[in-house]
Amino acid sequence: ISVQRRLVSGRTVPTLLKEAEGAALLVVGSRGRGGFAGLLLGSVSQRIIERATCPVAIVPSPEVVAEERISR
């Protein structure tokens, strides 16, 4: 597996989508703070999965994982 890490600037969603062109997988993090408690996806993650041309993996923050474990 070849992994590329890049530091770029720009508007979050358009920049991530442009950088992911031709990628086999786009991995992004999520704090799950979309305005409602219990939502796993934030607004950026939601827009990315709706528009990406490659598969997307959303990795929740450790805080979200811990909150999920507590609420079960």
PDB file of N, CA, C and O in Angstrom:
ATOM      1  N   ILE A   1       0.850  -1.174   0.000  1.00  0.00           N
ATOM      2  CA  ILE A   1       0.000   0.000   0.000  1.00  0.00           C
ATOM      3  C   ILE A   1       0.890   1.230   0.000  1.00  0.00           C
ATOM      4  O   ILE A   1       1.786   1.356   0.826  1.00  0.00           O
ATOM      5  N   SER A   2       0.615   2.115  -0.897  1.00  0.00           N
ATOM      6  CA  SER A   2       1.327   3.386  -0.957  1.00  0.00           C
ATOM      7  C   SER A   2       0.460   4.458  -0.298  1.00  0.00           C
ATOM      8  O   SER A   2      -0.695   4.643  -0.671  1.00  0.00           O
ATOM      9  N   VAL A   3       1.009   5.122   0.691  1.00  0.00           N
ATOM     10  CA  VAL A   3       0.280   6.170   1.404  1.00  0.00           C
ATOM     11  C   VAL A   3       0.968   7.499   1.145  1.00  0.00           C
ATOM     12  O   VAL A   3       2.194   7.598   1.244  1.00  0.00           O
ATOM     13  N   GLN A   4       0.161   8.501   0.809  1.00  0.00           N
ATOM     14  CA  GLN A   4       0.706   9.831   0.590  1.00  0.00           C
ATOM     15  C   GLN A   4       0.079  10.795   1.579  1.00  0.00           C
ATOM     16  O   GLN A   4      -1.144  10.860   1.699  1.00  0.00           O
ATOM     17  N   ARG A   5       0.929  11.505   2.290  1.00  0.00           N
ATOM     18  CA  ARG A   5       0.453  12.569   3.178  1.00  0.00           C
ATOM     19  C   ARG A   5       0.875  13.888   2.560  1.00  0.00           C
ATOM     20  O   ARG A   5       2.018  14.044   2.129  1.00  0.00           O
ATOM     21  N   ARG A   6      -0.071  14.821   2.498  1.00  0.00           N
ATOM     22  CA  ARG A   6       0.228  16.119   1.896  1.00  0.00           C
ATOM     23  C   ARG A   6      -0.373  17.201   2.748  1.00  0.00           C
ATOM     24  O   ARG A   6      -1.442  17.029   3.323  1.00  0.00           O
ATOM     25  N   LEU A   7       0.300  18.329   2.809  1.00  0.00           N
ATOM     26  CA  LEU A   7      -0.215  19.505   3.490  1.00  0.00           C
ATOM     27  C   LEU A   7      -0.542  20.538   2.420  1.00  0.00           C
ATOM     28  O   LEU A   7       0.345  20.992   1.702  1.00  0.00           O
ATOM     29  N   VAL A   8      -1.818  20.843   2.270  1.00  0.00           N
ATOM     30  CA  VAL A   8      -2.267  21.809   1.276  1.00  0.00           C
ATOM     31  C   VAL A   8      -3.224  22.787   1.953  1.00  0.00           C
ATOM     32  O   VAL A   8      -3.779  22.501   3.014  1.00  0.00           O
ATOM     33  N   SER A   9      -3.403  23.921   1.335  1.00  0.00           N
ATOM     34  CA  SER A   9      -4.346  24.894   1.897  1.00  0.00           C
ATOM     35  C   SER A   9      -5.468  25.140   0.897  1.00  0.00           C
ATOM     36  O   SER A   9      -5.304  24.927  -0.299  1.00  0.00           O
ATOM     37  N   GLY A  10      -6.597  25.563   1.426  1.00  0.00           N
ATOM     38  CA  GLY A  10      -7.756  25.843   0.589  1.00  0.00           C
ATOM     39  C   GLY A  10      -9.020  25.508   1.344  1.00  0.00           C
ATOM     40  O   GLY A  10      -8.992  25.099   2.506  1.00  0.00           O
ATOM     41  N   ARG A  11     -10.145  25.684   0.687  1.00  0.00           N
ATOM     42  CA  ARG A  11     -11.426  25.330   1.285  1.00  0.00           C
ATOM     43  C   ARG A  11     -11.471  23.816   1.458  1.00  0.00           C
ATOM     44  O   ARG A  11     -11.116  23.065   0.554  1.00  0.00           O
ATOM     45  N   THR A  12     -11.910  23.381   2.602  1.00  0.00           N
ATOM     46  CA  THR A  12     -11.763  21.991   3.015  1.00  0.00           C
ATOM     47  C   THR A  12     -12.317  20.978   2.016  1.00  0.00           C
ATOM     48  O   THR A  12     -11.585  20.118   1.522  1.00  0.00           O
ATOM     49  N   VAL A  13     -13.602  21.037   1.731  1.00  0.00           N
ATOM     50  CA  VAL A  13     -14.220  20.013   0.881  1.00  0.00           C
ATOM     51  C   VAL A  13     -13.667  20.034  -0.540  1.00  0.00           C
ATOM     52  O   VAL A  13     -13.214  18.996  -1.044  1.00  0.00           O
ATOM     53  N   PRO A  14     -13.661  21.176  -1.226  1.00  0.00           N
ATOM     54  CA  PRO A  14     -13.123  21.160  -2.595  1.00  0.00           C
ATOM     55  C   PRO A  14     -11.658  20.728  -2.657  1.00  0.00           C
ATOM     56  O   PRO A  14     -11.255  20.016  -3.572  1.00  0.00           O
ATOM     57  N   THR A  15     -10.865  21.131  -1.666  1.00  0.00           N
ATOM     58  CA  THR A  15      -9.449  20.774  -1.664  1.00  0.00           C
ATOM     59  C   THR A  15      -9.259  19.276  -1.460  1.00  0.00           C
ATOM     60  O   THR A  15      -8.473  18.633  -2.164  1.00  0.00           O
ATOM     61  N   LEU A  16      -9.974  18.697  -0.505  1.00  0.00           N
ATOM     62  CA  LEU A  16      -9.875  17.248  -0.284  1.00  0.00           C
ATOM     63  C   LEU A  16     -10.322  16.472  -1.519  1.00  0.00           C
ATOM     64  O   LEU A  16      -9.685  15.484  -1.905  1.00  0.00           O
ATOM     65  N   LEU A  17     -11.408  16.900  -2.135  1.00  0.00           N
ATOM     66  CA  LEU A  17     -11.904  16.195  -3.322  1.00  0.00           C
ATOM     67  C   LEU A  17     -10.909  16.284  -4.475  1.00  0.00           C
ATOM     68  O   LEU A  17     -10.683  15.292  -5.177  1.00  0.00           O
ATOM     69  N   LYS A  18     -10.304  17.442  -4.662  1.00  0.00           N
ATOM     70  CA  LYS A  18      -9.319  17.593  -5.731  1.00  0.00           C
ATOM     71  C   LYS A  18      -8.093  16.728  -5.460  1.00  0.00           C
ATOM     72  O   LYS A  18      -7.597  16.046  -6.361  1.00  0.00           O
ATOM     73  N   GLU A  19      -7.613  16.720  -4.228  1.00  0.00           N
ATOM     74  CA  GLU A  19      -6.440  15.926  -3.886  1.00  0.00           C
ATOM     75  C   GLU A  19      -6.717  14.425  -4.004  1.00  0.00           C
ATOM     76  O   GLU A  19      -5.803  13.647  -4.227  1.00  0.00           O
ATOM     77  N   ALA A  20      -7.963  14.021  -3.853  1.00  0.00           N
ATOM     78  CA  ALA A  20      -8.324  12.604  -3.898  1.00  0.00           C
ATOM     79  C   ALA A  20      -8.574  12.092  -5.313  1.00  0.00           C
ATOM     80  O   ALA A  20      -8.783  10.894  -5.498  1.00  0.00           O
ATOM     81  N   GLU A  21      -8.530  12.968  -6.311  1.00  0.00           N
ATOM     82  CA  GLU A  21      -8.753  12.523  -7.686  1.00  0.00           C
ATOM     83  C   GLU A  21      -7.726  11.458  -8.054  1.00  0.00           C
ATOM     84  O   GLU A  21      -6.532  11.646  -7.875  1.00  0.00           O
ATOM     85  N   GLY A  22      -8.205  10.326  -8.502  1.00  0.00           N
ATOM     86  CA  GLY A  22      -7.330   9.233  -8.891  1.00  0.00           C
ATOM     87  C   GLY A  22      -6.873   8.355  -7.731  1.00  0.00           C
ATOM     88  O   GLY A  22      -6.150   7.392  -7.934  1.00  0.00           O
ATOM     89  N   ALA A  23      -7.294   8.690  -6.517  1.00  0.00           N
ATOM     90  CA  ALA A  23      -6.892   7.906  -5.343  1.00  0.00           C
ATOM     91  C   ALA A  23      -7.700   6.618  -5.255  1.00  0.00           C
ATOM     92  O   ALA A  23      -8.834   6.540  -5.724  1.00  0.00           O
ATOM     93  N   ALA A  24      -7.114   5.617  -4.621  1.00  0.00           N
ATOM     94  CA  ALA A  24      -7.828   4.366  -4.372  1.00  0.00           C
ATOM     95  C   ALA A  24      -8.715   4.489  -3.145  1.00  0.00           C
ATOM     96  O   ALA A  24      -9.715   3.781  -3.032  1.00  0.00           O
ATOM     97  N   LEU A  25      -8.356   5.398  -2.225  1.00  0.00           N
ATOM     98  CA  LEU A  25      -9.103   5.573  -0.986  1.00  0.00           C
ATOM     99  C   LEU A  25      -8.769   6.933  -0.389  1.00  0.00           C
ATOM    100  O   LEU A  25      -7.607   7.335  -0.386  1.00  0.00           O
ATOM    101  N   LEU A  26      -9.786   7.630   0.114  1.00  0.00           N
ATOM    102  CA  LEU A  26      -9.599   8.883   0.842  1.00  0.00           C
ATOM    103  C   LEU A  26      -9.960   8.624   2.296  1.00  0.00           C
ATOM    104  O   LEU A  26     -11.060   8.144   2.586  1.00  0.00           O
ATOM    105  N   VAL A  27      -9.038   8.902   3.199  1.00  0.00           N
ATOM    106  CA  VAL A  27      -9.273   8.702   4.625  1.00  0.00           C
ATOM    107  C   VAL A  27      -9.351  10.069   5.290  1.00  0.00           C
ATOM    108  O   VAL A  27      -8.435  10.879   5.166  1.00  0.00           O
ATOM    109  N   VAL A  28     -10.471  10.320   5.971  1.00  0.00           N
ATOM    110  CA  VAL A  28     -10.646  11.584   6.701  1.00  0.00           C
ATOM    111  C   VAL A  28     -11.138  11.282   8.113  1.00  0.00           C
ATOM    112  O   VAL A  28     -11.735  10.243   8.366  1.00  0.00           O
ATOM    113  N   GLY A  29     -10.872  12.194   9.010  1.00  0.00           N
ATOM    114  CA  GLY A  29     -11.321  12.056  10.388  1.00  0.00           C
ATOM    115  C   GLY A  29     -12.654  12.734  10.589  1.00  0.00           C
ATOM    116  O   GLY A  29     -13.083  13.557   9.787  1.00  0.00           O
ATOM    117  N   SER A  30     -13.321  12.374  11.662  1.00  0.00           N
ATOM    118  CA  SER A  30     -14.602  12.987  12.002  1.00  0.00           C
ATOM    119  C   SER A  30     -14.685  13.168  13.506  1.00  0.00           C
ATOM    120  O   SER A  30     -14.402  12.234  14.264  1.00  0.00           O
ATOM    121  N   ARG A  31     -15.073  14.355  13.904  1.00  0.00           N
ATOM    122  CA  ARG A  31     -15.300  14.607  15.324  1.00  0.00           C
ATOM    123  C   ARG A  31     -16.743  14.322  15.688  1.00  0.00           C
ATOM    124  O   ARG A  31     -17.106  14.286  16.838  1.00  0.00           O
ATOM    125  N   GLY A  32     -17.615  14.177  14.675  1.00  0.00           N
ATOM    126  CA  GLY A  32     -19.018  13.862  14.932  1.00  0.00           C
ATOM    127  C   GLY A  32     -19.761  14.965  15.643  1.00  0.00           C
ATOM    128  O   GLY A  32     -20.620  14.718  16.475  1.00  0.00           O
ATOM    129  N   ARG A  33     -19.432  16.188  15.311  1.00  0.00           N
ATOM    130  CA  ARG A  33     -20.050  17.332  15.977  1.00  0.00           C
ATOM    131  C   ARG A  33     -20.920  18.128  15.011  1.00  0.00           C
ATOM    132  O   ARG A  33     -20.805  19.323  14.900  1.00  0.00           O
ATOM    133  N   GLY A  34     -21.791  17.444  14.312  1.00  0.00           N
ATOM    134  CA  GLY A  34     -22.621  18.079  13.309  1.00  0.00           C
ATOM    135  C   GLY A  34     -23.811  18.834  13.881  1.00  0.00           C
ATOM    136  O   GLY A  34     -24.720  19.182  13.157  1.00  0.00           O
ATOM    137  N   GLY A  35     -23.835  19.098  15.146  1.00  0.00           N
ATOM    138  CA  GLY A  35     -24.917  19.862  15.728  1.00  0.00           C
ATOM    139  C   GLY A  35     -25.877  19.043  16.561  1.00  0.00           C
ATOM    140  O   GLY A  35     -26.614  19.566  17.371  1.00  0.00           O
ATOM    141  N   PHE A  36     -25.877  17.748  16.373  1.00  0.00           N
ATOM    142  CA  PHE A  36     -26.769  16.868  17.123  1.00  0.00           C
ATOM    143  C   PHE A  36     -25.942  15.789  17.804  1.00  0.00           C
ATOM    144  O   PHE A  36     -25.164  15.103  17.154  1.00  0.00           O
ATOM    145  N   ALA A  37     -26.117  15.617  19.079  1.00  0.00           N
ATOM    146  CA  ALA A  37     -25.388  14.585  19.803  1.00  0.00           C
ATOM    147  C   ALA A  37     -25.703  13.222  19.208  1.00  0.00           C
ATOM    148  O   ALA A  37     -26.838  12.939  18.843  1.00  0.00           O
ATOM    149  N   GLY A  38     -24.712  12.394  19.088  1.00  0.00           N
ATOM    150  CA  GLY A  38     -24.916  11.051  18.578  1.00  0.00           C
ATOM    151  C   GLY A  38     -24.677  10.893  17.081  1.00  0.00           C
ATOM    152  O   GLY A  38     -24.582   9.792  16.599  1.00  0.00           O
ATOM    153  N   LEU A  39     -24.586  12.007  16.354  1.00  0.00           N
ATOM    154  CA  LEU A  39     -24.285  11.890  14.928  1.00  0.00           C
ATOM    155  C   LEU A  39     -22.821  11.543  14.755  1.00  0.00           C
ATOM    156  O   LEU A  39     -21.953  12.131  15.385  1.00  0.00           O
ATOM    157  N   LEU A  40     -22.535  10.578  13.924  1.00  0.00           N
ATOM    158  CA  LEU A  40     -21.152  10.163  13.732  1.00  0.00           C
ATOM    159  C   LEU A  40     -20.424  11.016  12.707  1.00  0.00           C
ATOM    160  O   LEU A  40     -19.211  11.105  12.747  1.00  0.00           O
ATOM    161  N   LEU A  41     -21.140  11.604  11.778  1.00  0.00           N
ATOM    162  CA  LEU A  41     -20.489  12.375  10.730  1.00  0.00           C
ATOM    163  C   LEU A  41     -20.684  13.866  10.926  1.00  0.00           C
ATOM    164  O   LEU A  41     -21.787  14.328  11.197  1.00  0.00           O
ATOM    165  N   GLY A  42     -19.605  14.605  10.765  1.00  0.00           N
ATOM    166  CA  GLY A  42     -19.692  16.055  10.738  1.00  0.00           C
ATOM    167  C   GLY A  42     -20.076  16.506   9.335  1.00  0.00           C
ATOM    168  O   GLY A  42     -20.191  15.700   8.405  1.00  0.00           O
ATOM    169  N   SER A  43     -20.249  17.803   9.163  1.00  0.00           N
ATOM    170  CA  SER A  43     -20.698  18.319   7.866  1.00  0.00           C
ATOM    171  C   SER A  43     -19.671  18.089   6.762  1.00  0.00           C
ATOM    172  O   SER A  43     -20.035  17.786   5.622  1.00  0.00           O
ATOM    173  N   VAL A  44     -18.385  18.229   7.066  1.00  0.00           N
ATOM    174  CA  VAL A  44     -17.358  18.015   6.048  1.00  0.00           C
ATOM    175  C   VAL A  44     -17.352  16.549   5.609  1.00  0.00           C
ATOM    176  O   VAL A  44     -17.353  16.253   4.414  1.00  0.00           O
ATOM    177  N   SER A  45     -17.356  15.629   6.566  1.00  0.00           N
ATOM    178  CA  SER A  45     -17.369  14.201   6.224  1.00  0.00           C
ATOM    179  C   SER A  45     -18.576  13.850   5.378  1.00  0.00           C
ATOM    180  O   SER A  45     -18.475  13.098   4.403  1.00  0.00           O
ATOM    181  N   GLN A  46     -19.722  14.380   5.729  1.00  0.00           N
ATOM    182  CA  GLN A  46     -20.946  14.101   4.975  1.00  0.00           C
ATOM    183  C   GLN A  46     -20.819  14.579   3.534  1.00  0.00           C
ATOM    184  O   GLN A  46     -21.154  13.854   2.595  1.00  0.00           O
ATOM    185  N   ARG A  47     -20.313  15.792   3.342  1.00  0.00           N
ATOM    186  CA  ARG A  47     -20.161  16.321   1.972  1.00  0.00           C
ATOM    187  C   ARG A  47     -19.126  15.533   1.183  1.00  0.00           C
ATOM    188  O   ARG A  47     -19.292  15.319  -0.016  1.00  0.00           O
ATOM    189  N   ILE A  48     -18.070  15.092   1.859  1.00  0.00           N
ATOM    190  CA  ILE A  48     -17.040  14.317   1.175  1.00  0.00           C
ATOM    191  C   ILE A  48     -17.613  12.996   0.654  1.00  0.00           C
ATOM    192  O   ILE A  48     -17.410  12.638  -0.508  1.00  0.00           O
ATOM    193  N   ILE A  49     -18.348  12.266   1.493  1.00  0.00           N
ATOM    194  CA  ILE A  49     -18.865  10.971   1.023  1.00  0.00           C
ATOM    195  C   ILE A  49     -19.912  11.130  -0.063  1.00  0.00           C
ATOM    196  O   ILE A  49     -20.091  10.246  -0.885  1.00  0.00           O
ATOM    197  N   GLU A  50     -20.590  12.265  -0.092  1.00  0.00           N
ATOM    198  CA  GLU A  50     -21.587  12.505  -1.142  1.00  0.00           C
ATOM    199  C   GLU A  50     -20.947  12.814  -2.483  1.00  0.00           C
ATOM    200  O   GLU A  50     -21.555  12.574  -3.524  1.00  0.00           O
ATOM    201  N   ARG A  51     -19.729  13.362  -2.489  1.00  0.00           N
ATOM    202  CA  ARG A  51     -19.138  13.873  -3.730  1.00  0.00           C
ATOM    203  C   ARG A  51     -17.870  13.188  -4.189  1.00  0.00           C
ATOM    204  O   ARG A  51     -17.411  13.417  -5.307  1.00  0.00           O
ATOM    205  N   ALA A  52     -17.264  12.395  -3.350  1.00  0.00           N
ATOM    206  CA  ALA A  52     -15.971  11.788  -3.709  1.00  0.00           C
ATOM    207  C   ALA A  52     -16.119  10.807  -4.868  1.00  0.00           C
ATOM    208  O   ALA A  52     -17.135  10.139  -5.005  1.00  0.00           O
ATOM    209  N   THR A  53     -15.081  10.729  -5.684  1.00  0.00           N
ATOM    210  CA  THR A  53     -15.074   9.805  -6.822  1.00  0.00           C
ATOM    211  C   THR A  53     -14.333   8.511  -6.482  1.00  0.00           C
ATOM    212  O   THR A  53     -14.177   7.656  -7.351  1.00  0.00           O
ATOM    213  N   CYS A  54     -13.877   8.394  -5.232  1.00  0.00           N
ATOM    214  CA  CYS A  54     -13.209   7.178  -4.778  1.00  0.00           C
ATOM    215  C   CYS A  54     -13.840   6.764  -3.450  1.00  0.00           C
ATOM    216  O   CYS A  54     -14.564   7.542  -2.836  1.00  0.00           O
ATOM    217  N   PRO A  55     -13.571   5.551  -2.995  1.00  0.00           N
ATOM    218  CA  PRO A  55     -14.086   5.148  -1.682  1.00  0.00           C
ATOM    219  C   PRO A  55     -13.548   6.068  -0.586  1.00  0.00           C
ATOM    220  O   PRO A  55     -12.436   6.591  -0.688  1.00  0.00           O
ATOM    221  N   VAL A  56     -14.342   6.243   0.459  1.00  0.00           N
ATOM    222  CA  VAL A  56     -13.974   7.121   1.573  1.00  0.00           C
ATOM    223  C   VAL A  56     -14.071   6.337   2.879  1.00  0.00           C
ATOM    224  O   VAL A  56     -15.053   5.638   3.119  1.00  0.00           O
ATOM    225  N   ALA A  57     -13.043   6.467   3.708  1.00  0.00           N
ATOM    226  CA  ALA A  57     -13.063   5.890   5.050  1.00  0.00           C
ATOM    227  C   ALA A  57     -13.127   7.049   6.043  1.00  0.00           C
ATOM    228  O   ALA A  57     -12.295   7.944   5.997  1.00  0.00           O
ATOM    229  N   ILE A  58     -14.140   7.027   6.898  1.00  0.00           N
ATOM    230  CA  ILE A  58     -14.293   8.051   7.930  1.00  0.00           C
ATOM    231  C   ILE A  58     -13.806   7.444   9.245  1.00  0.00           C
ATOM    232  O   ILE A  58     -14.353   6.448   9.705  1.00  0.00           O
ATOM    233  N   VAL A  59     -12.801   8.048   9.841  1.00  0.00           N
ATOM    234  CA  VAL A  59     -12.224   7.553  11.086  1.00  0.00           C
ATOM    235  C   VAL A  59     -12.679   8.469  12.221  1.00  0.00           C
ATOM    236  O   VAL A  59     -12.327   9.646  12.240  1.00  0.00           O
ATOM    237  N   PRO A  60     -13.472   7.947  13.152  1.00  0.00           N
ATOM    238  CA  PRO A  60     -13.950   8.796  14.247  1.00  0.00           C
ATOM    239  C   PRO A  60     -12.825   9.133  15.224  1.00  0.00           C
ATOM    240  O   PRO A  60     -11.876   8.367  15.385  1.00  0.00           O
ATOM    241  N   SER A  61     -12.956  10.287  15.865  1.00  0.00           N
ATOM    242  CA  SER A  61     -11.981  10.685  16.867  1.00  0.00           C
ATOM    243  C   SER A  61     -12.084   9.763  18.079  1.00  0.00           C
ATOM    244  O   SER A  61     -13.124   9.143  18.305  1.00  0.00           O
ATOM    245  N   PRO A  62     -11.032   9.664  18.869  1.00  0.00           N
ATOM    246  CA  PRO A  62     -11.092   8.830  20.071  1.00  0.00           C
ATOM    247  C   PRO A  62     -12.217   9.253  21.017  1.00  0.00           C
ATOM    248  O   PRO A  62     -12.827   8.417  21.677  1.00  0.00           O
ATOM    249  N   GLU A  63     -12.520  10.549  21.066  1.00  0.00           N
ATOM    250  CA  GLU A  63     -13.591  11.031  21.935  1.00  0.00           C
ATOM    251  C   GLU A  63     -14.949  10.494  21.505  1.00  0.00           C
ATOM    252  O   GLU A  63     -15.772  10.114  22.326  1.00  0.00           O
ATOM    253  N   VAL A  64     -15.186  10.446  20.214  1.00  0.00           N
ATOM    254  CA  VAL A  64     -16.453   9.927  19.695  1.00  0.00           C
ATOM    255  C   VAL A  64     -16.571   8.442  20.004  1.00  0.00           C
ATOM    256  O   VAL A  64     -17.630   7.966  20.427  1.00  0.00           O
ATOM    257  N   VAL A  65     -15.491   7.714  19.821  1.00  0.00           N
ATOM    258  CA  VAL A  65     -15.505   6.277  20.116  1.00  0.00           C
ATOM    259  C   VAL A  65     -15.800   6.053  21.597  1.00  0.00           C
ATOM    260  O   VAL A  65     -16.626   5.210  21.953  1.00  0.00           O
ATOM    261  N   ALA A  66     -15.162   6.833  22.464  1.00  0.00           N
ATOM    262  CA  ALA A  66     -15.381   6.700  23.906  1.00  0.00           C
ATOM    263  C   ALA A  66     -16.826   7.023  24.275  1.00  0.00           C
ATOM    264  O   ALA A  66     -17.447   6.319  25.083  1.00  0.00           O
ATOM    265  N   GLU A  67     -17.390   8.076  23.683  1.00  0.00           N
ATOM    266  CA  GLU A  67     -18.782   8.451  23.959  1.00  0.00           C
ATOM    267  C   GLU A  67     -19.738   7.350  23.522  1.00  0.00           C
ATOM    268  O   GLU A  67     -20.721   7.072  24.205  1.00  0.00           O
ATOM    269  N   GLU A  68     -19.462   6.730  22.388  1.00  0.00           N
ATOM    270  CA  GLU A  68     -20.307   5.637  21.895  1.00  0.00           C
ATOM    271  C   GLU A  68     -20.286   4.454  22.860  1.00  0.00           C
ATOM    272  O   GLU A  68     -21.298   3.832  23.107  1.00  0.00           O
ATOM    273  N   ARG A  69     -19.109   4.149  23.389  1.00  0.00           N
ATOM    274  CA  ARG A  69     -18.990   3.031  24.330  1.00  0.00           C
ATOM    275  C   ARG A  69     -19.752   3.318  25.613  1.00  0.00           C
ATOM    276  O   ARG A  69     -20.392   2.433  26.170  1.00  0.00           O
ATOM    277  N   ILE A  70     -19.708   4.555  26.075  1.00  0.00           N
ATOM    278  CA  ILE A  70     -20.395   4.933  27.311  1.00  0.00           C
ATOM    279  C   ILE A  70     -21.899   4.885  27.131  1.00  0.00           C
ATOM    280  O   ILE A  70     -22.638   4.441  28.008  1.00  0.00           O
ATOM    281  N   SER A  71     -22.375   5.311  25.960  1.00  0.00           N
ATOM    282  CA  SER A  71     -23.832   5.404  25.745  1.00  0.00           C
ATOM    283  C   SER A  71     -24.490   4.047  25.505  1.00  0.00           C
ATOM    284  O   SER A  71     -25.696   3.937  25.492  1.00  0.00           O
ATOM    285  N   ARG A  72     -23.706   3.009  25.306  1.00  0.00           N
ATOM    286  CA  ARG A  72     -24.288   1.684  25.040  1.00  0.00           C
ATOM    287  C   ARG A  72     -24.645   0.971  26.285  1.00  0.00           C
ATOM    288  O   ARG A  72     -24.301   0.963  27.307  1.00  0.00           O
TER     289      ARG A  72
END
